[in-house]
Amino acid sequence: MADKSQKWVLTVTAQTPTNIAVIKYWGKRDETLILPVNDSISVTLDPNHLCTTTTVAVSPSFEKDRMWLNGKEISLSGGRYQNCLREIRSRASDVEDEEKGIKIVRKDWEKLHVHIASYNNFPTAAGLASSAAGFACLVFALGKLMNLKEDQGKLSAIARQGSGSACRSLFGGFVKWIMGNDENGSDSIAVQLVDEKHWDDLVIVIAVVSSRQKETSSTTGMRESVKTSLLLQHRAKEVVPKRILQMEEAIRNRDFPSFAQLTCADSNQFHAVCLDSSPPIFYMNDTSNRIISYVEKWNRSEETPQVAYTFDAGPNAVLIARNRKVAAALLQRLLFYFPPHEDTDLNSYVIGDKSILQDAGLKGMKDVEALPPPPEIKDNDPARKYKGDVSYFICTKPGRGPVLLSDKSQALLDPETGLPK
Ligand code: DP6
């Protein structure tokens, strides 16, 4: 192997999407290996709007493993990082780069240190699941750097040990995390149900809800639920297994009414489990509850559901519209109920796929102010407006899985020094 005096740096950069569960993972049967109490299903979100980019580097000159997240150095000493690094290293293969005259043999990886730099293209403060994309990207990028021969399913079992939901970010489209039975977790892996092209009519609008409250982390919350909620036991044993089958069928058939009914019911049951925990955990707030009521009212006023809602361990609403036309009508409604402050630039309030603003006929704040109340609001139902209760909206769609970025300008680590650019 190359000695410490050698200066070469080998890097890999990857981009990985985040995902949102439509059948939720909530509860572990093994905390260290991160093995869940039930299967879950998610949709991968378009990485153009929400993703993590990670560059990993190896060099004989690196003194220790180091990581930078959004430009700030963080510790890698946590068990989850250590588990992922150990699992990847133990599966590493020979790597040769003739151009640079580099040859790393399998056993060298035990001694070589890595540098990792990771960046989320969405505000960390938004409370959107960043650990899913983060761990998936770390495992995917290191897997490429160390030339792992494992397929994507096996890689997902490593990402799972970083954060449960991360295993589902190794695929695009709709993804199932199979809970598995093995004690060592080898069969607790993610599989792709359908790719992102299968149901590309869907449009996803995320309402990033303003919140001052510090939330209980998913890890802590689910630990409390496992310890104290009888509803969680019932959900894992009786409800989810049937729901998973129904959801798979709804996705296969692009059956939006069934999909919406299952998605909403599962989100509501997950939050019911949180309430059933002792002490109870409140992730949704008044704004979240209002969004549920508006969507329920609208869906009931139509012949068939138009929008599905789902909420993770926080107040943000993830709204899945059956197509672009519905998404435009949804955005009009949301902007009617939750108008931005007068001096807001509409383009910074709606991020992601901005053309949905045009579809909705909204060019600026004047158009927002002139929005009529949605027809499902009856005369005796005061059209209350909650200015500022939504910080902004992200418009996105189902997206693809992880990819390598070969364009060196997208790398986050300097190719000469292996330090953040
Ligand atoms: C509500 O994957 O963040 O988003 O495995 O402890 O890291 P850990 O938890 P995490 O939990 C996600 C919970 C959820 C539902 C879901 O994504 O399925």
XYZ file of C-alpha atoms and ligand atoms in Angstrom:
439
model
C 0.000 0.000 0.000
C 0.932 3.586 -0.452
C 2.754 5.064 2.557
C 1.768 8.248 4.399
C 4.187 10.358 2.419
C 2.186 9.704 -0.713
C -0.061 12.587 -1.620
C -2.713 11.103 -3.889
C -6.387 11.632 -3.072
C -9.144 9.509 -4.570
C -12.691 10.913 -4.450
C -16.241 9.884 -5.307
C -19.270 12.207 -5.321
C -22.858 11.006 -5.200
C -26.322 12.483 -4.952
C -29.110 10.743 -3.066
C -32.791 11.601 -2.670
C -34.895 11.812 0.443
C -38.117 9.845 0.856
C -41.462 10.163 2.559
C -43.249 7.146 3.999
C -46.847 6.482 2.991
C -46.940 3.453 5.331
C -44.886 4.500 8.321
C -41.971 2.897 10.093
C -42.463 3.532 13.793
C -40.829 1.273 16.349
C -37.726 -0.921 16.497
C -37.393 -4.497 17.638
C -33.602 -4.061 17.776
C -32.193 -0.609 18.549
C -28.573 -1.267 17.583
C -29.165 -3.000 14.287
C -32.194 -0.743 13.622
C -34.698 -3.489 12.876
C -38.305 -2.309 12.619
C -41.499 -3.787 14.061
C -43.282 -3.517 10.702
C -42.731 -3.141 6.962
C -43.006 0.371 5.521
C -43.484 1.901 2.053
C -42.224 5.242 0.816
C -42.075 7.429 -2.239
C -38.696 8.827 -3.214
C -38.704 12.583 -3.814
C -37.154 14.234 -6.865
C -33.502 14.976 -5.980
C -33.653 18.159 -8.076
C -35.692 19.657 -5.242
C -34.588 17.718 -2.165
C -31.366 15.743 -1.962
C -28.040 15.227 -0.289
C -24.744 15.462 -2.146
C -21.789 13.688 -0.562
C -18.145 13.536 -1.560
C -15.984 10.872 0.023
C -12.212 10.797 -0.283
C -9.395 8.473 0.675
C -5.704 9.263 0.908
C -2.692 7.729 2.686
C -2.046 11.215 4.074
C -5.336 11.375 6.044
C -4.727 11.044 9.788
C -8.240 9.984 10.808
C -11.817 9.648 9.525
C -13.452 13.103 9.352
C -16.814 14.450 8.248
C -18.271 17.864 7.389
C -22.037 18.405 7.224
C -23.212 21.542 5.441
C -19.690 22.953 5.825
C -19.272 22.298 9.564
C -17.115 19.504 10.935
C -19.091 16.930 12.926
C -18.009 13.977 15.006
C -18.020 10.490 13.513
C -17.753 8.834 16.907
C -21.479 8.014 17.147
C -22.429 4.335 16.992
C -24.479 4.758 13.821
C -21.619 6.257 11.810
C -19.206 3.704 13.246
C -21.502 0.808 12.329
C -21.891 2.023 8.736
C -18.135 2.607 8.322
C -17.278 -0.796 9.785
C -19.824 -2.629 7.613
C -18.590 -0.915 4.447
C -14.888 -1.400 5.216
C -15.419 -5.092 5.864
C -16.844 -5.514 2.363
C -14.334 -3.345 0.467
C -12.527 -4.717 -2.610
C -9.378 -3.873 -4.537
C -9.315 -0.507 -6.308
C -6.967 0.537 -9.051
C -6.588 3.921 -10.718
C -3.964 3.527 -13.419
C -3.971 7.198 -14.361
C -3.018 8.233 -10.853
C -0.865 5.152 -10.274
C -2.995 4.078 -7.305
C -3.508 0.507 -6.206
C -5.425 -0.239 -3.027
C -5.815 -3.858 -2.054
C -8.652 -5.167 0.043
C -6.882 -5.271 3.390
C -5.529 -1.695 2.979
C -9.011 -0.320 3.613
C -8.731 -1.300 7.277
C -5.937 1.227 7.709
C -6.842 3.967 5.259
C -8.880 6.905 6.573
C -11.687 8.678 4.771
C -12.940 12.245 4.570
C -16.663 12.815 4.015
C -18.414 16.069 3.111
C -22.173 16.184 2.853
C -24.542 18.951 1.824
C -28.352 19.148 1.789
C -29.913 21.256 -0.965
C -32.802 22.156 1.344
C -32.767 24.182 4.557
C -31.800 21.926 7.468
C -34.018 24.057 9.704
C -37.035 22.980 7.665
C -37.272 19.815 9.749
C -37.432 17.633 6.651
C -35.968 14.184 7.114
C -32.368 14.831 6.191
C -30.912 11.765 7.905
C -32.554 9.469 5.342
C -30.847 11.085 2.351
C -27.684 11.697 4.393
C -26.977 8.125 5.475
C -28.096 6.699 2.135
C -25.659 9.001 0.339
C -22.813 8.218 2.733
C -23.240 4.474 2.232
C -23.747 4.742 -1.532
C -20.687 6.984 -2.034
C -18.405 4.956 0.251
C -19.669 1.780 -1.423
C -18.468 3.120 -4.787
C -15.161 4.444 -3.409
C -14.347 1.103 -1.758
C -15.637 -0.892 -4.723
C -18.248 -2.929 -2.854
C -19.705 -5.744 -4.932
C -22.928 -5.748 -2.922
C -26.198 -5.104 -4.737
C -28.416 -2.148 -3.809
C -30.522 -4.283 -1.420
C -27.459 -5.303 0.601
C -26.286 -1.687 0.640
C -29.714 -0.690 1.967
C -29.144 -2.995 4.953
C -26.002 -0.984 5.745
C -27.746 2.391 5.300
C -30.485 1.090 7.616
C -27.911 0.955 10.413
C -27.358 4.708 10.015
C -31.049 5.606 10.134
C -33.944 3.248 9.464
C -35.644 5.386 6.840
C -32.316 5.802 4.975
C -32.530 2.274 3.548
C -35.511 3.356 1.408
C -33.500 6.218 -0.177
C -31.310 3.768 -2.111
C -34.036 3.401 -4.742
C -36.222 5.709 -6.794
C -40.002 5.488 -7.231
C -41.954 3.558 -4.609
C -39.919 1.501 -2.172
C -40.725 -1.113 0.449
C -38.585 -1.735 3.512
C -39.107 -5.380 4.386
C -38.818 -5.755 8.149
C -37.228 -9.228 7.871
C -36.962 -12.015 10.450
C -33.248 -12.713 10.887
C -31.787 -11.707 14.222
C -28.699 -10.312 12.497
C -30.840 -8.095 10.254
C -29.525 -9.534 6.977
C -33.053 -9.746 5.497
C -34.203 -6.316 6.711
C -33.662 -4.583 3.378
C -35.316 -2.150 0.983
C -36.689 -3.229 -2.412
C -38.036 -1.125 -5.236
C -41.744 -1.711 -5.921
C -41.950 0.429 -9.068
C -39.638 3.047 -10.528
C -40.337 6.774 -10.673
C -41.830 6.600 -14.180
C -44.584 4.198 -13.140
C -46.753 6.888 -11.524
C -45.338 10.180 -12.724
C -48.669 12.051 -12.683
C -48.309 12.523 -8.955
C -47.244 15.928 -7.665
C -46.035 16.384 -4.105
C -46.468 19.676 -2.254
C -44.718 20.031 1.093
C -46.004 22.730 3.421
C -43.114 23.669 5.688
C -45.016 24.687 8.790
C -43.647 27.359 11.099
C -42.958 25.943 14.515
C -41.161 27.169 17.586
C -41.468 23.910 19.411
C -38.486 21.623 19.797
C -39.622 18.202 18.681
C -38.855 14.803 20.128
C -36.512 13.032 17.678
C -37.902 10.027 15.787
C -35.422 7.775 17.572
C -36.541 8.878 21.051
C -40.210 9.061 20.095
C -40.371 5.531 18.734
C -38.485 4.178 21.738
C -41.169 5.664 24.015
C -43.951 4.297 21.804
C -42.468 0.778 21.792
C -42.219 0.872 25.580
C -45.665 2.261 26.330
C -48.159 2.087 23.445
C -50.464 -0.902 23.145
C -51.792 0.626 19.945
C -48.305 0.257 18.439
C -48.395 -3.497 19.111
C -51.811 -3.801 17.503
C -50.764 -1.635 14.552
C -47.591 -3.667 13.874
C -49.306 -7.030 14.189
C -52.775 -6.539 12.782
C -53.003 -3.318 10.781
C -49.785 -2.771 8.834
C -49.411 -6.249 7.262
C -52.808 -5.901 5.547
C -52.227 -2.263 4.694
C -48.891 -3.052 3.041
C -50.588 -5.505 0.663
C -53.362 -3.020 -0.128
C -50.868 -0.224 -0.669
C -48.738 -2.342 -3.002
C -51.815 -3.092 -5.052
C -52.930 0.559 -5.121
C -49.462 1.595 -6.315
C -49.303 -1.167 -8.927
C -52.720 -0.138 -10.310
C -52.164 3.614 -9.891
C -55.395 3.564 -7.924
C -55.370 7.055 -6.408
C -58.528 6.777 -4.237
C -57.168 3.673 -2.448
C -53.687 5.165 -2.278
C -55.016 8.372 -0.693
C -57.243 6.546 1.776
C -54.394 4.278 2.936
C -51.817 7.089 3.099
C -54.041 9.375 5.206
C -55.203 6.533 7.467
C -51.647 5.397 8.101
C -50.374 8.889 8.902
C -53.290 9.378 11.290
C -52.644 6.041 12.970
C -48.955 6.813 13.386
C -49.882 10.074 15.152
C -52.486 8.200 17.193
C -49.693 5.853 18.359
C -47.700 8.932 19.374
C -50.686 10.173 21.397
C -51.079 6.691 22.867
C -47.487 6.798 24.146
C -46.747 7.830 27.691
C -46.032 10.690 28.010
C -47.917 11.507 24.786
C -45.917 12.866 21.866
C -47.392 15.700 19.767
C -45.767 16.117 16.393
C -48.539 17.939 14.575
C -49.670 21.428 15.535
C -52.780 23.572 14.840
C -51.571 24.353 11.320
C -51.086 20.644 10.579
C -54.568 19.875 11.881
C -56.041 22.703 9.818
C -54.418 21.338 6.668
C -55.922 17.904 7.392
C -59.395 19.426 7.796
C -59.128 21.432 4.577
C -57.963 18.430 2.577
C -60.631 16.164 4.087
C -63.333 18.744 3.296
C -62.125 19.184 -0.259
C -61.821 15.433 -0.864
C -65.347 14.899 0.449
C -66.728 17.641 -1.780
C -65.325 15.870 -4.845
C -66.538 12.552 -6.174
C -63.213 10.953 -5.451
C -60.133 11.981 -3.356
C -57.862 14.525 -5.012
C -55.102 14.813 -2.444
C -53.463 12.538 0.154
C -51.732 13.938 3.245
C -49.024 12.478 5.413
C -47.023 13.864 8.365
C -43.739 12.583 9.808
C -42.253 13.359 13.217
C -42.982 17.088 12.897
C -45.705 19.532 11.830
C -44.853 19.714 8.079
C -47.563 18.466 5.731
C -46.643 16.329 2.742
C -49.515 16.529 0.286
C -49.692 14.212 -2.701
C -51.909 15.457 -5.525
C -53.203 13.046 -8.133
C -51.935 15.195 -11.005
C -50.630 18.655 -11.952
C -54.080 20.147 -12.379
C -55.034 19.104 -8.859
C -51.661 20.326 -7.549
C -52.353 23.791 -9.003
C -55.800 23.836 -7.371
C -54.186 22.644 -4.122
C -51.596 25.402 -4.211
C -54.337 27.994 -4.789
C -56.184 26.699 -1.739
C -53.083 26.568 0.444
C -52.086 30.097 -0.568
C -55.624 31.247 0.158
C -55.567 29.799 3.694
C -51.902 30.485 4.451
C -50.956 33.627 2.531
C -47.380 34.806 2.855
C -46.641 38.199 4.392
C -47.171 41.094 1.939
C -43.476 41.699 1.318
C -42.708 38.053 0.467
C -41.398 37.172 -2.955
C -43.756 34.467 -4.173
C -40.876 32.712 -5.887
C -39.018 32.239 -2.625
C -42.235 31.127 -0.926
C -42.862 28.387 -3.466
C -39.666 26.505 -4.215
C -39.000 23.457 -6.372
C -41.188 23.110 -9.437
C -42.256 26.758 -9.774
C -44.275 26.215 -12.927
C -47.122 24.968 -10.732
C -47.488 28.615 -9.695
C -48.086 29.483 -13.348
C -50.498 26.557 -13.752
C -52.425 28.072 -10.833
C -52.423 31.463 -12.570
C -50.349 33.068 -9.798
C -47.730 35.557 -10.903
C -47.288 37.577 -7.757
C -48.706 38.597 -4.403
C -51.543 40.554 -6.071
C -52.906 37.321 -7.541
C -52.597 35.609 -4.135
C -54.518 38.403 -2.437
C -57.261 38.149 -5.058
C -57.721 34.392 -4.622
C -61.400 33.522 -4.065
C -62.396 31.154 -1.239
C -62.411 27.519 -2.362
C -65.916 26.405 -3.428
C -66.109 23.723 -0.716
C -66.159 26.444 1.957
C -69.822 27.054 2.710
C -71.220 30.564 3.282
C -71.505 30.023 7.003
C -67.941 28.786 7.170
C -65.736 31.829 7.715
C -62.751 31.734 5.398
C -60.113 32.329 8.049
C -56.639 33.165 6.892
C -53.534 32.145 8.749
C -50.869 34.441 7.448
C -47.328 33.241 8.036
C -48.310 29.884 9.550
C -46.649 28.126 6.612
C -43.027 29.223 6.089
C -42.951 28.081 2.462
C -44.051 25.360 0.059
C -41.886 22.907 -1.854
C -43.365 21.480 -5.055
C -41.834 18.224 -6.181
C -42.620 14.803 -7.629
C -41.570 11.146 -7.343
C -37.891 10.875 -8.217
C -34.977 8.610 -9.006
C -32.537 6.830 -6.717
C -28.861 7.659 -6.002
C -26.476 8.610 -8.794
C -22.763 9.253 -9.089
C -21.767 12.780 -10.087
C -18.816 12.624 -12.430
C -18.566 16.395 -12.911
C -15.634 17.316 -10.668
C -17.040 20.830 -10.111
C -19.815 19.256 -8.014
C -17.357 17.624 -5.608
C -17.406 19.023 -2.077
C -13.830 18.043 -1.250
C -10.748 19.458 -2.916
C -9.203 16.776 -5.162
C -5.661 17.807 -4.101
C -6.066 18.151 -0.331
C -9.207 16.135 0.430
C -10.450 19.042 2.555
C -13.736 20.947 2.055
C -13.569 23.331 -0.887
C -41.912 9.129 11.110
O -35.555 6.739 10.248
O -35.564 8.985 11.389
O -40.312 9.440 9.411
O -34.201 4.790 12.509
O -34.169 6.075 14.639
O -33.037 7.003 12.611
P -34.175 6.136 13.133
O -35.521 6.875 12.761
P -35.973 7.554 11.397
O -37.565 7.458 11.592
C -38.450 7.843 10.603
C -39.824 7.847 11.135
C -40.874 8.464 10.244
C -41.581 7.393 9.419
C -40.860 6.822 8.231
O -40.021 7.489 7.614
O -41.188 5.666 7.891
